[in-house]
Short mmCIF file of C-alpha atoms and ligand atoms in Angstrom, two decimals:
data_model
loop_
_atom_site.label_atom_id
_atom_site.label_comp_id
_atom_site.label_asym_id
_atom_site.label_seq_id
_atom_site.Cartn_x
_atom_site.Cartn_y
_atom_site.Cartn_z
CA MET D 1 23.04 42.99 -18.82
CA SER D 2 22.52 43.58 -22.55
CA THR D 3 18.97 43.98 -23.76
CA ILE D 4 17.11 43.72 -27.08
CA ASN D 5 13.72 44.87 -28.34
CA ALA D 6 10.91 42.34 -28.49
CA ALA D 7 7.12 41.89 -28.64
CA VAL D 8 5.95 40.33 -25.40
CA VAL D 9 2.63 38.68 -24.53
CA GLU D 10 1.82 39.74 -20.97
CA SER D 11 -1.86 38.80 -21.00
CA PHE D 12 -3.86 36.56 -23.37
CA ASP D 13 -6.50 39.33 -23.41
CA GLU D 14 -4.19 42.03 -24.83
CA PRO D 15 -2.04 42.38 -27.94
CA PRO D 16 1.70 41.84 -27.45
CA HIS D 17 3.60 44.92 -26.20
CA PHE D 18 6.88 46.42 -27.44
CA ARG D 19 9.38 45.81 -24.62
CA SER D 20 13.07 45.72 -23.83
CA VAL D 21 14.08 42.20 -22.69
CA PRO D 22 17.36 40.49 -21.76
CA ALA D 23 19.37 39.42 -24.84
CA PRO D 24 19.19 35.65 -25.43
CA GLU D 25 22.20 33.45 -24.76
CA ALA D 26 22.83 30.36 -26.87
CA ALA D 27 23.47 27.15 -24.91
CA PRO D 28 25.94 24.64 -26.35
CA GLY D 29 24.52 23.25 -29.59
CA GLN D 30 22.22 26.25 -30.08
CA GLU D 31 22.71 29.22 -32.39
CA GLU D 32 21.83 32.88 -31.89
CA VAL D 33 20.29 34.42 -35.02
CA GLU D 34 19.10 37.85 -36.16
CA VAL D 35 15.35 38.05 -36.83
CA LEU D 36 14.44 39.85 -40.09
CA ALA D 37 10.71 39.30 -40.65
CA VAL D 38 7.81 37.68 -38.79
CA GLY D 39 4.34 37.01 -40.22
CA VAL D 40 1.24 37.71 -38.14
CA HIS D 41 -0.90 34.72 -39.13
CA PRO D 42 -4.17 33.44 -37.64
CA ALA D 43 -2.07 30.89 -35.68
CA THR D 44 0.29 33.67 -34.48
CA ARG D 45 -2.69 35.58 -33.13
CA GLY D 46 -4.24 32.42 -31.68
CA ILE D 47 -1.03 31.50 -29.86
CA ALA D 48 -0.74 35.03 -28.40
CA ALA D 49 -4.38 34.86 -27.29
CA GLY D 50 -3.93 31.51 -25.50
CA ARG D 51 -6.21 29.77 -28.02
CA HIS D 52 -3.70 27.53 -29.86
CA TYR D 53 -2.43 24.08 -28.93
CA THR D 54 1.10 25.54 -28.86
CA SER D 55 0.19 28.61 -26.74
CA PRO D 56 2.68 29.28 -23.91
CA LYS D 57 1.69 27.80 -20.56
CA THR D 58 3.11 30.76 -18.61
CA LEU D 59 3.37 34.52 -19.24
CA PRO D 60 5.15 36.76 -20.07
CA ALA D 61 6.21 35.07 -23.31
CA LEU D 62 7.64 36.13 -26.64
CA ALA D 63 5.05 36.64 -29.41
CA GLY D 64 5.51 35.34 -32.97
CA ALA D 65 5.36 31.79 -34.31
CA ASP D 66 7.81 31.77 -37.22
CA ALA D 67 10.54 33.99 -38.66
CA VAL D 68 12.94 34.60 -41.49
CA VAL D 69 16.34 34.94 -39.81
CA ARG D 70 19.98 35.68 -40.67
CA ARG D 71 22.29 32.98 -39.33
CA GLU D 72 25.81 33.40 -37.92
CA ASP D 73 27.31 32.53 -41.34
CA GLY D 74 25.25 35.28 -43.03
CA SER D 75 22.83 32.91 -44.79
CA LEU D 76 19.05 33.29 -44.45
CA ALA D 77 16.79 30.62 -42.96
CA PHE D 78 13.14 30.08 -42.02
CA VAL D 79 12.31 28.86 -38.51
CA MET D 80 9.08 27.90 -36.73
CA PRO D 81 9.51 28.13 -32.95
CA MET D 82 5.67 28.33 -32.63
CA GLY D 83 4.75 28.85 -28.94
CA SER D 84 8.36 29.62 -27.94
CA GLY D 85 8.15 32.91 -29.85
CA SER D 86 10.08 34.68 -32.60
CA LEU D 87 9.29 38.39 -32.26
CA ALA D 88 12.59 39.73 -30.93
CA GLU D 89 15.61 41.28 -32.58
CA ARG D 90 17.58 38.12 -31.80
CA ILE D 91 16.46 34.61 -30.86
CA VAL D 92 18.17 31.31 -30.13
CA ILE D 93 17.41 28.35 -32.39
CA ASP D 94 18.28 24.69 -32.80
CA PRO D 95 20.45 24.82 -35.96
CA ALA D 96 18.88 21.55 -37.17
CA SER D 97 15.50 23.32 -37.35
CA ALA D 98 16.71 26.09 -39.70
CA ILE D 99 15.25 25.68 -43.18
CA PRO D 100 17.55 27.20 -45.82
CA VAL D 101 16.32 30.22 -47.80
CA PRO D 102 17.83 30.76 -51.27
CA ASP D 103 19.95 33.86 -51.93
CA GLY D 104 17.91 36.79 -53.19
CA ALA D 105 14.60 35.69 -51.62
CA ASP D 106 12.61 38.58 -50.09
CA PRO D 107 12.29 37.96 -46.30
CA ALA D 108 9.00 39.92 -46.09
CA VAL D 109 7.37 37.91 -48.88
CA LEU D 110 8.55 34.63 -47.34
CA ALA D 111 7.30 35.65 -43.89
CA ALA D 112 3.90 36.50 -45.41
CA THR D 113 3.64 33.40 -47.59
CA MET D 114 5.19 30.44 -45.78
CA ASN D 115 2.47 29.85 -43.18
CA PRO D 116 -0.46 30.01 -45.62
CA ALA D 117 1.41 27.98 -48.26
CA LEU D 118 2.72 25.23 -46.00
CA SER D 119 -0.82 24.29 -44.98
CA SER D 120 -1.73 22.78 -48.34
CA TRP D 121 1.83 21.66 -49.16
CA THR D 122 1.97 19.63 -45.94
CA ALA D 123 -1.47 18.14 -46.51
CA LEU D 124 -0.86 17.09 -50.11
CA ARG D 125 2.73 15.92 -49.63
CA THR D 126 2.55 14.19 -46.26
CA ARG D 127 -1.03 13.47 -45.18
CA VAL D 128 -2.78 11.98 -48.21
CA PRO D 129 -1.67 9.73 -51.09
CA PHE D 130 -2.08 12.59 -53.55
CA GLN D 131 -0.89 11.93 -57.09
CA ALA D 132 -0.44 14.19 -60.09
CA GLY D 133 -3.59 14.32 -62.18
CA GLN D 134 -5.99 14.00 -59.22
CA SER D 135 -8.65 16.57 -58.47
CA VAL D 136 -8.75 18.82 -55.42
CA LEU D 137 -11.54 20.91 -53.88
CA VAL D 138 -10.31 23.85 -51.77
CA HIS D 139 -13.11 24.69 -49.33
CA GLY D 140 -12.52 28.25 -48.13
CA ALA D 141 -10.33 29.29 -51.03
CA THR D 142 -10.58 33.05 -50.66
CA GLY D 143 -8.28 33.51 -47.63
CA ASN D 144 -4.50 33.48 -47.97
CA ALA D 145 -4.08 29.80 -47.13
CA GLY D 146 -6.96 28.75 -49.39
CA SER D 147 -5.81 30.94 -52.30
CA THR D 148 -2.29 29.60 -51.97
CA ALA D 149 -3.69 26.06 -51.80
CA VAL D 150 -5.13 26.49 -55.30
CA LYS D 151 -1.64 27.39 -56.58
CA VAL D 152 0.16 24.73 -54.52
CA ALA D 153 -2.20 22.01 -55.76
CA LYS D 154 -1.56 23.09 -59.35
CA HIS D 155 2.19 23.29 -58.71
CA LEU D 156 2.13 19.72 -57.34
CA GLY D 157 0.36 18.47 -60.45
CA ALA D 158 -3.36 18.46 -59.63
CA GLY D 159 -5.37 17.75 -62.75
CA ARG D 160 -8.37 19.82 -61.64
CA VAL D 161 -8.68 22.32 -58.80
CA ILE D 162 -12.05 23.65 -57.66
CA ALA D 163 -11.99 26.81 -55.52
CA ALA D 164 -14.98 27.31 -53.20
CA GLY D 165 -15.34 30.47 -51.15
CA ARG D 166 -17.56 33.41 -50.30
CA ASN D 167 -15.81 36.37 -51.88
CA ARG D 168 -16.85 36.63 -55.54
CA SER D 169 -14.04 38.92 -56.70
CA ARG D 170 -11.40 36.69 -55.06
CA LEU D 171 -12.96 33.68 -56.79
CA ASP D 172 -12.73 35.48 -60.13
CA GLU D 173 -9.06 36.22 -59.44
CA LEU D 174 -8.46 32.56 -58.60
CA ALA D 175 -10.10 31.50 -61.85
CA ALA D 176 -7.70 33.82 -63.69
CA GLU D 177 -4.78 32.42 -61.66
CA GLY D 178 -5.39 28.75 -62.45
CA ALA D 179 -8.48 27.38 -60.68
CA ASP D 180 -10.36 25.12 -63.11
CA ALA D 181 -13.75 25.83 -61.53
CA VAL D 182 -15.09 28.10 -58.80
CA VAL D 183 -18.08 27.68 -56.50
CA GLN D 184 -19.48 30.58 -54.55
CA LEU D 185 -20.51 29.73 -50.97
CA THR D 186 -23.62 31.84 -50.33
CA PRO D 187 -26.28 31.98 -47.59
CA ASP D 188 -28.57 30.11 -50.05
CA GLU D 189 -27.74 26.58 -48.81
CA ASP D 190 -29.60 24.76 -51.59
CA ALA D 191 -27.82 26.73 -54.30
CA THR D 192 -24.45 26.25 -52.59
CA ALA D 193 -25.02 22.49 -52.21
CA ALA D 194 -26.10 22.16 -55.84
CA ALA D 195 -23.06 24.08 -57.08
CA LEU D 196 -20.68 21.96 -54.96
CA ALA D 197 -22.36 18.76 -56.13
CA GLU D 198 -22.03 19.77 -59.76
CA ALA D 199 -18.41 20.92 -59.57
CA ALA D 200 -16.87 18.55 -57.04
CA ALA D 201 -18.81 15.25 -56.88
CA ASN D 202 -15.85 13.01 -57.68
CA VAL D 203 -12.88 14.92 -56.26
CA ASP D 204 -10.01 12.95 -54.70
CA VAL D 205 -9.01 15.40 -51.97
CA VAL D 206 -10.75 18.23 -50.12
CA LEU D 207 -8.51 20.81 -48.42
CA ASP D 208 -10.83 22.35 -45.84
CA TYR D 209 -10.13 25.74 -44.26
CA VAL D 210 -13.70 26.35 -43.08
CA TRP D 211 -15.06 23.42 -41.01
CA GLY D 212 -18.15 23.95 -38.80
CA PRO D 213 -21.66 24.06 -40.35
CA PRO D 214 -20.45 25.06 -43.87
CA THR D 215 -18.39 21.86 -43.98
CA GLU D 216 -21.35 19.74 -42.85
CA LEU D 217 -23.27 21.16 -45.83
CA ALA D 218 -20.35 20.67 -48.25
CA MET D 219 -19.79 17.06 -47.10
CA ARG D 220 -23.44 16.20 -47.57
CA ALA D 221 -23.42 17.80 -51.03
CA VAL D 222 -20.23 16.11 -52.28
CA LEU D 223 -20.93 12.66 -50.78
CA GLY D 224 -24.53 12.71 -51.95
CA ALA D 225 -23.51 13.52 -55.52
CA ARG D 226 -20.64 11.04 -55.76
CA THR D 227 -21.03 8.54 -58.59
CA GLU D 228 -17.70 6.72 -58.02
CA HIS D 229 -18.38 5.43 -54.49
CA THR D 230 -15.20 3.35 -54.12
CA ARG D 231 -12.92 6.12 -55.34
CA LEU D 232 -10.99 7.30 -52.27
CA LEU D 233 -11.98 10.74 -50.95
CA ASP D 234 -9.66 12.25 -48.35
CA TRP D 235 -11.24 15.25 -46.60
CA VAL D 236 -8.43 17.14 -44.84
CA GLN D 237 -9.27 19.52 -41.99
CA ILE D 238 -6.70 22.36 -42.07
CA GLY D 239 -8.45 25.47 -40.79
CA GLY D 240 -11.48 26.33 -38.70
CA MET D 241 -12.74 29.67 -39.98
CA GLY D 242 -16.36 28.44 -39.84
CA GLY D 243 -16.18 26.59 -36.51
CA ASP D 244 -14.18 23.97 -34.63
CA ALA D 245 -16.64 21.06 -34.69
CA ILE D 246 -18.82 19.12 -37.13
CA THR D 247 -21.29 16.27 -36.88
CA VAL D 248 -20.72 13.42 -39.35
CA SER D 249 -23.29 10.71 -39.92
CA GLY D 250 -22.23 7.08 -39.90
CA HIS D 251 -24.06 6.77 -43.20
CA ALA D 252 -21.70 9.34 -44.73
CA LEU D 253 -18.69 7.36 -43.56
CA ARG D 254 -20.04 4.04 -44.87
CA SER D 255 -21.56 5.14 -48.16
CA ASN D 256 -18.29 6.04 -49.88
CA ALA D 257 -14.56 5.32 -49.61
CA PHE D 258 -14.33 8.40 -47.43
CA ARG D 259 -11.74 9.42 -44.83
CA ILE D 260 -11.51 12.49 -42.63
CA LEU D 261 -8.13 13.54 -41.28
CA GLY D 262 -6.33 16.67 -40.17
CA SER D 263 -3.13 18.39 -41.18
CA GLY D 264 -1.14 20.66 -38.87
CA PHE D 265 2.04 20.96 -36.86
CA GLY D 266 1.03 18.20 -34.47
CA ALA D 267 0.60 15.65 -37.26
CA VAL D 268 3.96 15.69 -39.07
CA GLU D 269 7.51 14.83 -37.93
CA MET D 270 9.95 17.76 -37.85
CA ASP D 271 12.46 16.12 -40.23
CA VAL D 272 9.68 15.58 -42.78
CA MET D 273 8.61 19.24 -42.46
CA HIS D 274 12.23 20.32 -42.86
CA ARG D 275 12.58 18.40 -46.12
CA GLU D 276 9.21 19.50 -47.49
CA PHE D 277 9.55 23.17 -46.53
CA THR D 278 13.00 23.42 -48.12
CA GLU D 279 11.30 22.55 -51.40
CA LEU D 280 8.34 24.83 -50.70
CA ILE D 281 10.59 27.83 -49.95
CA ALA D 282 12.36 27.28 -53.26
CA ALA D 283 8.96 27.20 -55.02
CA ILE D 284 7.84 30.44 -53.32
CA ALA D 285 11.17 32.13 -54.09
CA ALA D 286 10.77 31.12 -57.74
CA GLY D 287 7.54 33.21 -57.83
CA GLY D 288 3.89 32.55 -58.60
CA MET D 289 2.43 31.91 -55.15
CA ALA D 290 3.33 34.98 -53.07
CA VAL D 291 1.11 36.59 -50.43
CA ARG D 292 1.55 40.38 -50.33
CA PRO D 293 3.27 41.54 -47.11
CA HIS D 294 1.77 44.50 -45.20
CA PRO D 295 4.79 45.69 -43.19
CA PHE D 296 4.94 47.17 -39.69
CA PRO D 297 8.04 47.99 -37.61
CA LEU D 298 8.47 46.08 -34.34
CA GLU D 299 7.70 49.14 -32.21
CA LYS D 300 4.23 49.27 -33.81
CA VAL D 301 3.39 45.68 -32.84
CA GLU D 302 0.11 46.69 -31.15
CA GLU D 303 -0.96 48.52 -34.32
CA ALA D 304 0.04 45.46 -36.36
CA TRP D 305 -2.15 43.23 -34.17
CA ALA D 306 -5.11 45.57 -34.67
CA HIS D 307 -4.63 45.70 -38.44
CA GLN D 308 -7.13 43.70 -40.52
CA ASP D 309 -5.49 42.40 -43.67
CA ASP D 310 -7.12 43.05 -47.03
CA PRO D 311 -7.73 39.94 -49.17
CA GLY D 312 -4.38 38.69 -50.45
CA GLU D 313 -2.20 40.48 -47.91
CA ARG D 314 -0.61 39.43 -44.61
CA THR D 315 0.69 41.62 -41.79
CA VAL D 316 4.45 41.20 -41.42
CA ILE D 317 6.69 42.72 -38.75
CA LEU D 318 10.08 43.80 -40.08
CA LEU D 319 12.94 44.03 -37.58
N1 NAP O 1 -3.13 23.42 -40.26
C1 NAP O 1 -2.22 24.18 -40.83
O1 NAP O 1 -1.12 23.73 -41.15
C2 NAP O 1 -2.56 25.61 -41.12
C3 NAP O 1 -1.60 26.49 -41.66
C4 NAP O 1 -2.00 27.78 -41.99
C5 NAP O 1 -3.31 28.20 -41.74
N2 NAP O 1 -4.17 27.35 -41.15
C6 NAP O 1 -5.56 27.76 -40.83
O2 NAP O 1 -6.27 28.03 -42.04
C7 NAP O 1 -7.28 29.02 -41.78
C8 NAP O 1 -7.16 30.15 -42.79
O3 NAP O 1 -5.89 30.79 -42.63
P1 NAP O 1 -5.50 32.00 -43.59
O4 NAP O 1 -4.07 32.25 -43.42
O5 NAP O 1 -6.04 31.76 -44.97
O6 NAP O 1 -6.37 33.18 -42.97
P2 NAP O 1 -6.94 34.47 -43.74
O7 NAP O 1 -6.02 34.89 -44.81
O8 NAP O 1 -7.30 35.42 -42.66
O9 NAP O 1 -8.25 33.94 -44.46
C9 NAP O 1 -9.33 33.46 -43.76
C10 NAP O 1 -10.52 33.49 -44.71
O10 NAP O 1 -11.50 32.59 -44.27
C11 NAP O 1 -12.68 32.94 -44.95
N3 NAP O 1 -13.80 32.58 -44.10
C12 NAP O 1 -14.08 32.98 -42.84
N4 NAP O 1 -15.21 32.42 -42.42
C13 NAP O 1 -15.68 31.66 -43.44
C14 NAP O 1 -16.82 30.85 -43.64
N5 NAP O 1 -17.74 30.72 -42.68
N6 NAP O 1 -16.97 30.22 -44.83
C15 NAP O 1 -16.06 30.36 -45.80
N7 NAP O 1 -14.94 31.11 -45.69
C16 NAP O 1 -14.77 31.75 -44.52
C17 NAP O 1 -12.64 34.45 -45.17
O11 NAP O 1 -12.70 34.68 -46.56
P3 NAP O 1 -14.00 35.40 -47.22
O12 NAP O 1 -14.40 36.51 -46.32
O13 NAP O 1 -13.48 35.80 -48.54
O14 NAP O 1 -15.01 34.32 -47.29
C18 NAP O 1 -11.21 34.82 -44.75
O15 NAP O 1 -10.57 35.64 -45.66
C19 NAP O 1 -7.09 29.44 -40.33
O16 NAP O 1 -8.00 28.70 -39.53
C20 NAP O 1 -5.65 29.04 -40.03
O17 NAP O 1 -5.41 28.83 -38.66
C21 NAP O 1 -3.84 26.06 -40.85
#
C-alpha cells in the first residue's frame, strides 16, 4: 500500500499530528491533485477543534479546510473541501469544485489571502444588494478578514469605507491603504459609540467580524444616530471574534429599514461561489489585497498550530 504524509486530527483537544496515511484513490469522476499550500485560518482551527459547523463527525480526519493545488494537467486551482480536509500531499477532489488560479500566482499568498478575502467578497456580491457608490462600515477591521474587507469594498466600488477596530496602528495603516475614515473601538463605551455614530450613521452595509457585546453597542450607536430611517441598512454577520450571540431589541428592528443576515459557506450555492471566487482570485493575483504568508513545512504542523500570527500575516503550510 502506498502512503503519503498528512496532518491528521486525532482528537479535538489536540493540534493535528504529522502522520503517514494511505494514498488517496480517485473514484470515477474524481481527480487526484497535488497539494501545494494550505492556510491555517480561524475556521481551519475551529474545524480541527470540533467547533465549526463543518467539523468532521468522526476521527481521525484530515486537517485543513482549503488548498492551492496542482491539477493533473499541471494547472493550479483553489479548492475548499472544508471539513473533509486538505492537509495531505495529495487529495482527491471533484473537478467541478476546482477554481482556476492564473499562471504566475503565488500559491502561498493565495492560501493566506483567499479565506479572509472571500468573506467580504461573498457578502457584498451575493448576500446584499450592494451597489457602487454605497458606504460600508467594517466592524472588526484590524484582523486579516476585516483589513481585506476594506480593500475588497473599495475594489467593488464602495463610495466610502469606514474601518472600526481596536488596534490603533492597524487602523492607521488602513487609512493609508484606502479607508475613508477610521473608528477606534476602545473600552470607553461612550466614546466608542459617539465615534461610530459620527462616522457611520447612514452607512448602507455593515460587515461585522466581531459580534457579541461590541456589536450590540455598535448597533445601538449606528441605529440611534441614523437620520435617513428608510434607507436600507444591511448588517452582515461574518465573524464572531467578540462572541457568538447578541440581543436585538424589537425597537431597533422597527425604527429603521434595518436587516440582519449572515454570510458564510452555508448561505451560498457552490456554483455561485465558484463564479465569484474565480473573479476574486484574479483580483488577488493582480495585487493590492494580499495577506502575508507565514510559512511552515507540513512536518511542523503542530508548531504551525501553536503559532500566533502577527497582524497582517497568516500561517500557511507549504507541501
Ligand atoms: N463567514 C465567512 O465567510 C468568514 C470567512 C473568513 C473569516 N471569517 C471569520 O471572521 C473572523 C475574523 O477572521 P480573520 O481571518 O480576520 O482572523 P484574524 O486575522 O485572526 O483576526 C481576528 C481579529 O479580530 C480582532 N478582534 C478580536 N476580538 C475582538 C473584539 N472583541 N473587538 C474587535 N476586534 C476583535 C482582533 O484584532 P485586534 O486585536 O486588532 O482588535 C484580531 O486580530 C473569524 O471569526 C472568522 O471565522 C468568516
